[in-house]
Short mmCIF file of C-alpha atoms in Angstrom, two decimals:
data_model
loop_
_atom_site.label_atom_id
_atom_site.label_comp_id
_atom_site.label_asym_id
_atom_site.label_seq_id
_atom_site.Cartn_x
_atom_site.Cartn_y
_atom_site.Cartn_z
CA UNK A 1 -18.49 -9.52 27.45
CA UNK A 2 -14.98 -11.15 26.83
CA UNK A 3 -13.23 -11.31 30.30
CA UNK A 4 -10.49 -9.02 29.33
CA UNK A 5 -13.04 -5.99 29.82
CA UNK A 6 -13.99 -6.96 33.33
CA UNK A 7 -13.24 -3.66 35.52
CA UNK A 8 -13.00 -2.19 32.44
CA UNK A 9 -14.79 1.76 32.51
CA UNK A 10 -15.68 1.68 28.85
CA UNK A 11 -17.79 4.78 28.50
CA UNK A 12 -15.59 6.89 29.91
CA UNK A 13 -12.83 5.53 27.91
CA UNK A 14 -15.09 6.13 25.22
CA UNK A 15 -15.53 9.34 25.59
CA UNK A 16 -12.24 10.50 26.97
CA UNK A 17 -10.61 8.80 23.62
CA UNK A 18 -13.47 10.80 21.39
CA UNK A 19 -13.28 14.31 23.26
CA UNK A 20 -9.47 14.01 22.47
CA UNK A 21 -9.84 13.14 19.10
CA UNK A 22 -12.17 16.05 17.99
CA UNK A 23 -9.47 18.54 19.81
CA UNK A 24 -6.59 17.17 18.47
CA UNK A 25 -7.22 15.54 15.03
CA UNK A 26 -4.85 16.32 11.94
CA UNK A 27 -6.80 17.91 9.58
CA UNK A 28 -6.73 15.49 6.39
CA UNK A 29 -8.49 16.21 3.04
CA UNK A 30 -10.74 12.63 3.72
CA UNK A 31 -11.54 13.69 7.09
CA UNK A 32 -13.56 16.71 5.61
CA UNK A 33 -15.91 14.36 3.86
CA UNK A 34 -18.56 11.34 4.35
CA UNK A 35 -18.36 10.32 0.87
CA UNK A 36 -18.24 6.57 0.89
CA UNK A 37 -16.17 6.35 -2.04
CA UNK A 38 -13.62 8.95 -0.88
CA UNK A 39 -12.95 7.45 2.17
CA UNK A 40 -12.50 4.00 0.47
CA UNK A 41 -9.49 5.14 -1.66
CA UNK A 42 -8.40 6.93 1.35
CA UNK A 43 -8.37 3.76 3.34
CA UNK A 44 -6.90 1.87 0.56
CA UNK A 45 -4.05 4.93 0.38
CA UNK A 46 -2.86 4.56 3.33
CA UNK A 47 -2.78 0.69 4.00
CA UNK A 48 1.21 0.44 4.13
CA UNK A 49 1.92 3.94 3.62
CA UNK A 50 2.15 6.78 5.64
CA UNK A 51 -0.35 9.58 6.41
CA UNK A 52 2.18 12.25 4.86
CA UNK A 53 2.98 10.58 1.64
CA UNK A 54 -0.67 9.65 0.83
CA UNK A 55 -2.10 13.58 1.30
CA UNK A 56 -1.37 14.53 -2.46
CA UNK A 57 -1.72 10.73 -4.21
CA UNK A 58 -5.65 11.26 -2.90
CA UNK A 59 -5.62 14.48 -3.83
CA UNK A 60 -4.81 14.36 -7.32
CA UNK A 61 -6.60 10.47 -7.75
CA UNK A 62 -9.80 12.18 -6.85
CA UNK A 63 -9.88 15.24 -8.68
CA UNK A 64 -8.80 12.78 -11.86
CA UNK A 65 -11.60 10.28 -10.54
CA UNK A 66 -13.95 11.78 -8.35
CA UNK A 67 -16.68 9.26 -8.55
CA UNK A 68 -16.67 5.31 -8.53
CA UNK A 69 -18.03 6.06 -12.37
CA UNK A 70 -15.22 7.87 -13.17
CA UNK A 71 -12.45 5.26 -11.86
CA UNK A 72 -15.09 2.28 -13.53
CA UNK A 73 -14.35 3.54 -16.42
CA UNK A 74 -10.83 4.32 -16.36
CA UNK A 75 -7.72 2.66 -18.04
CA UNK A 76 -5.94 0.46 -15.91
CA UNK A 77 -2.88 1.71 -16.88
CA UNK A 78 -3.90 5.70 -16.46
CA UNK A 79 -4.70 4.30 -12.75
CA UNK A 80 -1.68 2.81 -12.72
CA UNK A 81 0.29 5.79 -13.45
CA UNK A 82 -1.35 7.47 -10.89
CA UNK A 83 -0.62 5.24 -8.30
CA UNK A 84 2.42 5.29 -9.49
CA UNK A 85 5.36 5.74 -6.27
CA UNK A 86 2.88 4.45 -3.24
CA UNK A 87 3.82 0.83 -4.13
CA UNK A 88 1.75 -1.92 -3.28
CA UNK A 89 -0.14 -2.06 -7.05
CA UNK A 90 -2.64 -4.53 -5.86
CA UNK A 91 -4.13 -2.67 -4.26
CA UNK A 92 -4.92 0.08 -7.34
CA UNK A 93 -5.85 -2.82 -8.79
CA UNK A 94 -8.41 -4.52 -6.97
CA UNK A 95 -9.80 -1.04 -5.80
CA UNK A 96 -11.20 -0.61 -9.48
CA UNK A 97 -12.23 -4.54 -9.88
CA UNK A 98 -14.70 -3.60 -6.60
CA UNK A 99 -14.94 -0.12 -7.87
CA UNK A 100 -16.46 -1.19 -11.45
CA UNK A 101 -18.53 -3.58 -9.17
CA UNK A 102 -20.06 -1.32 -7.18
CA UNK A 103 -20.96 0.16 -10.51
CA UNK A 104 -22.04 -2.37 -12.11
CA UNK A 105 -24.38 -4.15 -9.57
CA UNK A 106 -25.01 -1.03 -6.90
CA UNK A 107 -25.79 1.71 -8.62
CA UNK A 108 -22.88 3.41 -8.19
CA UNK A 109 -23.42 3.81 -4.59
CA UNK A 110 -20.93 1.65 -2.09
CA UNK A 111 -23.02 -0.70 -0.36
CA UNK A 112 -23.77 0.00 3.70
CA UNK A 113 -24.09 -3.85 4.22
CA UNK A 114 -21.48 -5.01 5.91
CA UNK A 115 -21.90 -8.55 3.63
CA UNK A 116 -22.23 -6.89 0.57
CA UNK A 117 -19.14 -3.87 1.22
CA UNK A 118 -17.07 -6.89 2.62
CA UNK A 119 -17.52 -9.49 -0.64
CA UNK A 120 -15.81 -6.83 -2.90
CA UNK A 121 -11.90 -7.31 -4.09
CA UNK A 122 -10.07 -6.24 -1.75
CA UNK A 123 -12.04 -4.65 1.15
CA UNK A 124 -10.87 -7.01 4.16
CA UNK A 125 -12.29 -6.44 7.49
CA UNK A 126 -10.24 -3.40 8.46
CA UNK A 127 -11.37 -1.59 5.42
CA UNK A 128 -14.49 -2.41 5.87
CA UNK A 129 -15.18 -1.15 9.52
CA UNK A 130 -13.49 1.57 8.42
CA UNK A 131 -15.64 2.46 5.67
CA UNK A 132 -19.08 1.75 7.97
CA UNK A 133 -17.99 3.79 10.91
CA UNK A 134 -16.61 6.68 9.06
CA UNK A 135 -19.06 7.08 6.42
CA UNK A 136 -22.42 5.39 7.35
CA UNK A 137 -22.00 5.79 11.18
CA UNK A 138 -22.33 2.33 12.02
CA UNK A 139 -20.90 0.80 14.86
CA UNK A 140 -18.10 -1.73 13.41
CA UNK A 141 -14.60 -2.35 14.52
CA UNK A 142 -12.20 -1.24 12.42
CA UNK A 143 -8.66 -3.28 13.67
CA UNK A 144 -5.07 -3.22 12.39
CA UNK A 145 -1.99 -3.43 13.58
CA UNK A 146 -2.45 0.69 14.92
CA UNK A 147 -5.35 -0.46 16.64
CA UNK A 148 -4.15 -3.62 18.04
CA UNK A 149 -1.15 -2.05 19.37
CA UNK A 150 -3.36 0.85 21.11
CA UNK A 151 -5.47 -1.95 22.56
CA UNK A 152 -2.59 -3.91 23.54
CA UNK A 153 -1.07 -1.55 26.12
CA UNK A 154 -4.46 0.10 27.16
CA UNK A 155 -5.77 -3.59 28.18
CA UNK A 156 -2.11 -5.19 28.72
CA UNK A 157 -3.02 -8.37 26.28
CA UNK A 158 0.45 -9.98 25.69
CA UNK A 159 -0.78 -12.45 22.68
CA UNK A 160 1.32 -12.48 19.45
CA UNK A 161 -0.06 -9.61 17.40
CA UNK A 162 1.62 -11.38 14.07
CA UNK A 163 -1.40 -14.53 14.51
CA UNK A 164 -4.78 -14.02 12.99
CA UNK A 165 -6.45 -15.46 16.10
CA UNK A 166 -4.87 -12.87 18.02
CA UNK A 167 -6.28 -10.13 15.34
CA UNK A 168 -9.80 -11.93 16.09
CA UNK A 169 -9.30 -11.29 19.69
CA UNK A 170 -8.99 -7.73 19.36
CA UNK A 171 -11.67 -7.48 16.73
CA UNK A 172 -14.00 -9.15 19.08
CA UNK A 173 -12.69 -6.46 21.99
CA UNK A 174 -13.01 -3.64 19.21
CA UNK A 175 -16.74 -4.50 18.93
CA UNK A 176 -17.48 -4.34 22.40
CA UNK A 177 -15.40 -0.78 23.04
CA UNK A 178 -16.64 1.13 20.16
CA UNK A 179 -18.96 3.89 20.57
CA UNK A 180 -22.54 3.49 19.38
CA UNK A 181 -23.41 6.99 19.64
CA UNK A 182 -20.06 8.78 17.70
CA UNK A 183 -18.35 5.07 16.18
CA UNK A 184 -16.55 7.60 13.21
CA UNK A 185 -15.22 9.79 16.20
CA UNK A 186 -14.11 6.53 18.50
CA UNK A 187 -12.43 4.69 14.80
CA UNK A 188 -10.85 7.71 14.03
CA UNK A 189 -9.94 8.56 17.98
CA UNK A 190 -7.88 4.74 18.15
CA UNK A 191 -6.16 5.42 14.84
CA UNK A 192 -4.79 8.82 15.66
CA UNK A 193 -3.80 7.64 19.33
CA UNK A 194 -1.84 4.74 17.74
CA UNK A 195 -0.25 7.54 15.45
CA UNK A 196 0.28 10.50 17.66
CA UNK A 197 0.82 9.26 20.96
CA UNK A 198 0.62 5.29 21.18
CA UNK A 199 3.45 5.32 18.73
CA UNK A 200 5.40 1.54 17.87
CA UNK A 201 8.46 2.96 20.07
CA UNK A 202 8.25 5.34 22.79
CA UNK A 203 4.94 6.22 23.17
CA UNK A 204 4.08 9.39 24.67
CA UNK A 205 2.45 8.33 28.13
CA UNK A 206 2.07 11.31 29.54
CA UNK A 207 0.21 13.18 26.63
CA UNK A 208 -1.99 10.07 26.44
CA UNK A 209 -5.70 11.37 26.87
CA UNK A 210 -6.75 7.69 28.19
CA UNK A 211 -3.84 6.65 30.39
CA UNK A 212 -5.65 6.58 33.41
CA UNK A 213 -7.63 3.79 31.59
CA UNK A 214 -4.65 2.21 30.48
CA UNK A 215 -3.22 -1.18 32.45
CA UNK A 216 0.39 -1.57 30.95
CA UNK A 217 1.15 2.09 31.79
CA UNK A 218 -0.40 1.39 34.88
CA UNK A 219 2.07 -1.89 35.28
CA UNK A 220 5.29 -0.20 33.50
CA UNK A 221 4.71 -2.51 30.56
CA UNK A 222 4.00 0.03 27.86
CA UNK A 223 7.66 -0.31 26.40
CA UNK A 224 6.78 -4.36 26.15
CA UNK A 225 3.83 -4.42 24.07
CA UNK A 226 2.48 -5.46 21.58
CA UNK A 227 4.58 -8.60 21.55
CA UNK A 228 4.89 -9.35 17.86
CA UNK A 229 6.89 -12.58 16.03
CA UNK A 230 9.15 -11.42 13.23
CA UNK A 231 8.44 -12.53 10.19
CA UNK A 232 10.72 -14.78 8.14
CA UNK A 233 13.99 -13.02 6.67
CA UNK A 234 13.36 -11.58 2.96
CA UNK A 235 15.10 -13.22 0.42
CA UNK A 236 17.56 -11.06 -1.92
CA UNK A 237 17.46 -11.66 -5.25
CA UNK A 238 20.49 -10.03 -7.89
CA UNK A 239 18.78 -8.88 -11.18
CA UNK A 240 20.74 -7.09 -14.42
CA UNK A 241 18.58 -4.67 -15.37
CA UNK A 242 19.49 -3.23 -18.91
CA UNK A 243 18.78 -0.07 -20.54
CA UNK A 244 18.80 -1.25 -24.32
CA UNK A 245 18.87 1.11 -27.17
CA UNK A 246 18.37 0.84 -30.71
CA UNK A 247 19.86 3.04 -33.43
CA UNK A 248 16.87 5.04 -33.24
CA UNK A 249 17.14 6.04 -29.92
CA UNK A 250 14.49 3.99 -28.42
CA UNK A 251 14.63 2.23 -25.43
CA UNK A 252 12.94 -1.07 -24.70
CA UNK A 253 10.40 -1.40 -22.08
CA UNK A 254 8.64 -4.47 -20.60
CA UNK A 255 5.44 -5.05 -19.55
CA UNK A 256 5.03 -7.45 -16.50
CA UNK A 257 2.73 -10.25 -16.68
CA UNK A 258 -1.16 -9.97 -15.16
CA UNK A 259 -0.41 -11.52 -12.32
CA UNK A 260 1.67 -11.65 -9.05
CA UNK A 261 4.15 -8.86 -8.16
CA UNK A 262 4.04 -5.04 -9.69
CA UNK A 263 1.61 -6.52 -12.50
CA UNK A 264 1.02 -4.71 -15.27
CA UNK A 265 3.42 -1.98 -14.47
CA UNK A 266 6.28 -1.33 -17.15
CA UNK A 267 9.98 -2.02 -16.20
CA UNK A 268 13.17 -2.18 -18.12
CA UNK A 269 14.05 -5.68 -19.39
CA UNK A 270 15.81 -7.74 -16.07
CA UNK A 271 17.90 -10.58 -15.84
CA UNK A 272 18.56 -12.88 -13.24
CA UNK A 273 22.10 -13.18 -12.64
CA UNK A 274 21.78 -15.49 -9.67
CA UNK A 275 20.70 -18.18 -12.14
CA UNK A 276 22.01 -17.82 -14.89
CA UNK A 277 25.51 -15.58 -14.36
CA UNK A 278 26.62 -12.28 -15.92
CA UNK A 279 28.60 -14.01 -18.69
CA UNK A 280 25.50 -15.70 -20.35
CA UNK A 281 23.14 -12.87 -20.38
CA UNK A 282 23.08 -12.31 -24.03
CA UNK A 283 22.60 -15.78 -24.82
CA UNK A 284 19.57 -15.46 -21.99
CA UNK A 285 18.39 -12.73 -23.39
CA UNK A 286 17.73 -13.76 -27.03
CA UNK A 287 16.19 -17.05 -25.66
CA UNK A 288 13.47 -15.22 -23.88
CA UNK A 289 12.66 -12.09 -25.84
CA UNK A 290 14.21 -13.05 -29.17
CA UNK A 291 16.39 -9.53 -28.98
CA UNK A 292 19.81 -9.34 -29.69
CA UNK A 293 21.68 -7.02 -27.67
CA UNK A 294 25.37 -6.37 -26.57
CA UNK A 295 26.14 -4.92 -23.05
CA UNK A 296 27.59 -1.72 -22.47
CA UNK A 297 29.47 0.41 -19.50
CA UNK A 298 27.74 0.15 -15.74
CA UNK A 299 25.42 2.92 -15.30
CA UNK A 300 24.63 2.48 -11.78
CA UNK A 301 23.64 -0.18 -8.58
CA UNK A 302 20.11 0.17 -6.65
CA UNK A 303 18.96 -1.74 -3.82
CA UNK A 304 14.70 -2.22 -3.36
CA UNK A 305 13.05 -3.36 -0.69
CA UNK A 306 9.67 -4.89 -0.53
CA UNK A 307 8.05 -6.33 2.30
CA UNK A 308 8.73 -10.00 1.68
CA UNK A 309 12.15 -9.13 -0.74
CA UNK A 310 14.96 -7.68 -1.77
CA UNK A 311 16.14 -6.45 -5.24
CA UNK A 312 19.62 -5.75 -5.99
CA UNK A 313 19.92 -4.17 -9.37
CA UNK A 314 23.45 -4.07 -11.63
CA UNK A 315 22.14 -1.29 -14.05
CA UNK A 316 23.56 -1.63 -17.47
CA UNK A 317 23.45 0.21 -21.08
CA UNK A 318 22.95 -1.72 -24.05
CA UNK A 319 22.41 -1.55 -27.26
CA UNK A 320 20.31 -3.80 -30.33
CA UNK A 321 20.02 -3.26 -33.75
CA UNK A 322 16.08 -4.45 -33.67
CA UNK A 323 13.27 -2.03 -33.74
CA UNK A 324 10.83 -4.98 -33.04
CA UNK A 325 10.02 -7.90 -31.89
CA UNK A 326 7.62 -11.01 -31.58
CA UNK A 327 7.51 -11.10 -28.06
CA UNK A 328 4.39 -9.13 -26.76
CA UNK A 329 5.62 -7.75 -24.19
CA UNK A 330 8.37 -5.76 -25.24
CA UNK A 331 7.62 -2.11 -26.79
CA UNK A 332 10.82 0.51 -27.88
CA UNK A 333 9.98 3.82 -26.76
CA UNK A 334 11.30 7.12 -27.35
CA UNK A 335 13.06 8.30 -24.14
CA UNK A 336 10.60 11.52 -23.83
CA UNK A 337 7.34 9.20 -23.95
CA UNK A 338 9.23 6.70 -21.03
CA UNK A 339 7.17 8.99 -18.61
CA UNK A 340 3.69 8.08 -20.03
CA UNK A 341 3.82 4.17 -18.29
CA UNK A 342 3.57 3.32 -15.45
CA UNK A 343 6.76 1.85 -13.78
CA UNK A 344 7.35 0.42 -10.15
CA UNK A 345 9.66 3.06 -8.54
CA UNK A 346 13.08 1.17 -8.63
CA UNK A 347 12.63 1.14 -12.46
CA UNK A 348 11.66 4.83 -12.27
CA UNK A 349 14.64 5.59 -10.36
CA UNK A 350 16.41 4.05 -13.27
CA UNK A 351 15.18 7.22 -15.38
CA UNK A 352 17.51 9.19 -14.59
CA UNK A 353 20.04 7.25 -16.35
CA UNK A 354 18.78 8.11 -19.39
CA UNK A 355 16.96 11.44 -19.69
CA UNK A 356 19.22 13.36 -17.05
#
């Protein structure tokens, strides 16, 4: 037993955290189900994004692909488009790589070895406890930062959340907490603490089912913890992103490359006026897409924020002669059909510019 759990009354933390949770639990449409596969794209869901936002996404993503045969087979970009506004496109991405896996080499059903769930694209170790405890009742620890917060105050560790061998820590800790007998319940019980009641700031102490178990409220340090390094500053980047039309009202559209951020999603054509300044943007422009176009009137400013980021965005209208060109990845599309791709939610914000 690691030496932090010394003293440490874990079944009755066990089973003060589960009778809690089945009281108290939000009822959400993934909780109502042991599919495998459900709770996967549930898990995937709400990685970054919160509980509230994610309810219809899932909703509508598994009526449109209720089995891992239906999303196998799928278009990337239909997936796309329905992931379209929770961000993060990766991880659409790799779900159906792992998803089309699971087809292809389980049967269809998502494996219950913790090996074989855990080599697919995507499915790190929080996922996978996630999916083992939930679905297949098994006990494995299921630990992000929720969980490592939770843990944090209840057993007053003060290591830096932000290194992975803190993260092992706690998912060494996890493993010897969890419940054998209920591990979905005691999963489930951690996460909802962290989000009810063991929230980031302020955490409600005194609704806490498991304070009596829990050493920083014991020591007053519950404000303190988790101690967590910031990460380094996020760089802002100044793009002109132009809304070009040709005489037959169609506006060009980009697709972004395979790889590396938003890929595959469809954006309006951007240039970087950090490096190359607003007065050579033509000249820019026909170098790398072979399109002539002239600038028009400001339509607008928008600021986007990703995690490691920032994109400020001088909105222009323009206008070309072409209807085509050589470069693959530009298409002209007729402002009604601009709804039918997929675009990264600054770029759909841009929309409005055009079809209001």
């Amino acid at each position: 037993m690691d030496k932090t759990l010394r003293n440490f009354d874990i079944p009755a933390f066990q089973q003060d955290l589960i009778n809690w949770y089945q009281a108290n639990k939000r009822d959400l449409p993934w909780r109502r189900t042991q599919d495998p596969y459900k709770i996967w794209v549930s898990e995937i869901m709400l990685q970054q994004t919160k509980v509230d936002t994610v309810v219809p996404y899932f909703q509508q993503f598994i009526e449109k692909y209720p089995t891992p045969y239906a999303l196998a087979e799928a278009d990337e970009q239909d997936v796309l488009k329905s992931w379209e506004g929770l961000g993060y496109y990766s991880r659409a991405r790799n779900l159906q790589t792992a998803v089309r896996e699971v087809v292809a080499d389980y049967g269809g059903k998502v494996p219950d070895s913790p090996a074989a769930l855990g080599s697919l694209k995507g499915v790190g170790p929080y996922t996978k406890g996630a999916i083992l405890s939930i679905a297949y009742d098994q006990p494995q620890p299921a630990v992000d930062g929720n969980v490592m917060r939770v843990f944090a105050r209840v057993l007053n560790i003060d290591e830096d959340i932000a290194k992975p061998s803190t993260k092992k820590l706690f998912e060494k800790i996890a493993a010897e907490l969890i419940s054998t007998a209920d591990p979905s319940s005691f999963n489930q019980g951690v996460m909802e603490l962290g989000a009810l009641v063991c929230t980031p700031k302020t955490p409600s102490c005194m609704l806490c089912p498991v304070q009596e178990h829990c050493r920083a409220f014991a020591d007053g340090l519950e404000q303190e913890l988790p101690v967590k390094t910031k990460g380094k500053k996020q760089k802002t980047t100044t793009y002109a992103a132009l809304l070009i039309k040709n005489e037959q009202n169609q506006y060009m559209i980009e697709k972004r490359a395979e790889n590396g951020l938003l890929a595959n999603l469809w954006q309006f054509p951007m240039a970087p006026i950090d490096e190359i300044g607003m007065e050579h943007i033509t000249n820019w422009f026909f170098a790398e897409y072979g399109v002539q176009m002239n600038i028009g009137d400001k339509a607008g400013t928008l600021k986007h924020v990703f995690s490691h980021l920032i994109w400020q965005l001088e909105i222009f209208h323009a206008m070309t002669m072409q209807t085509e060109t050589a470069d693959e990845r530009i298409i002209f599309v007729k402002p009604e059909d601009l709804r039918l791709y997929p675009f990264p939610v600054s770029h759909q914000k841009m929309l409005k510019y055009i079809l209001d």
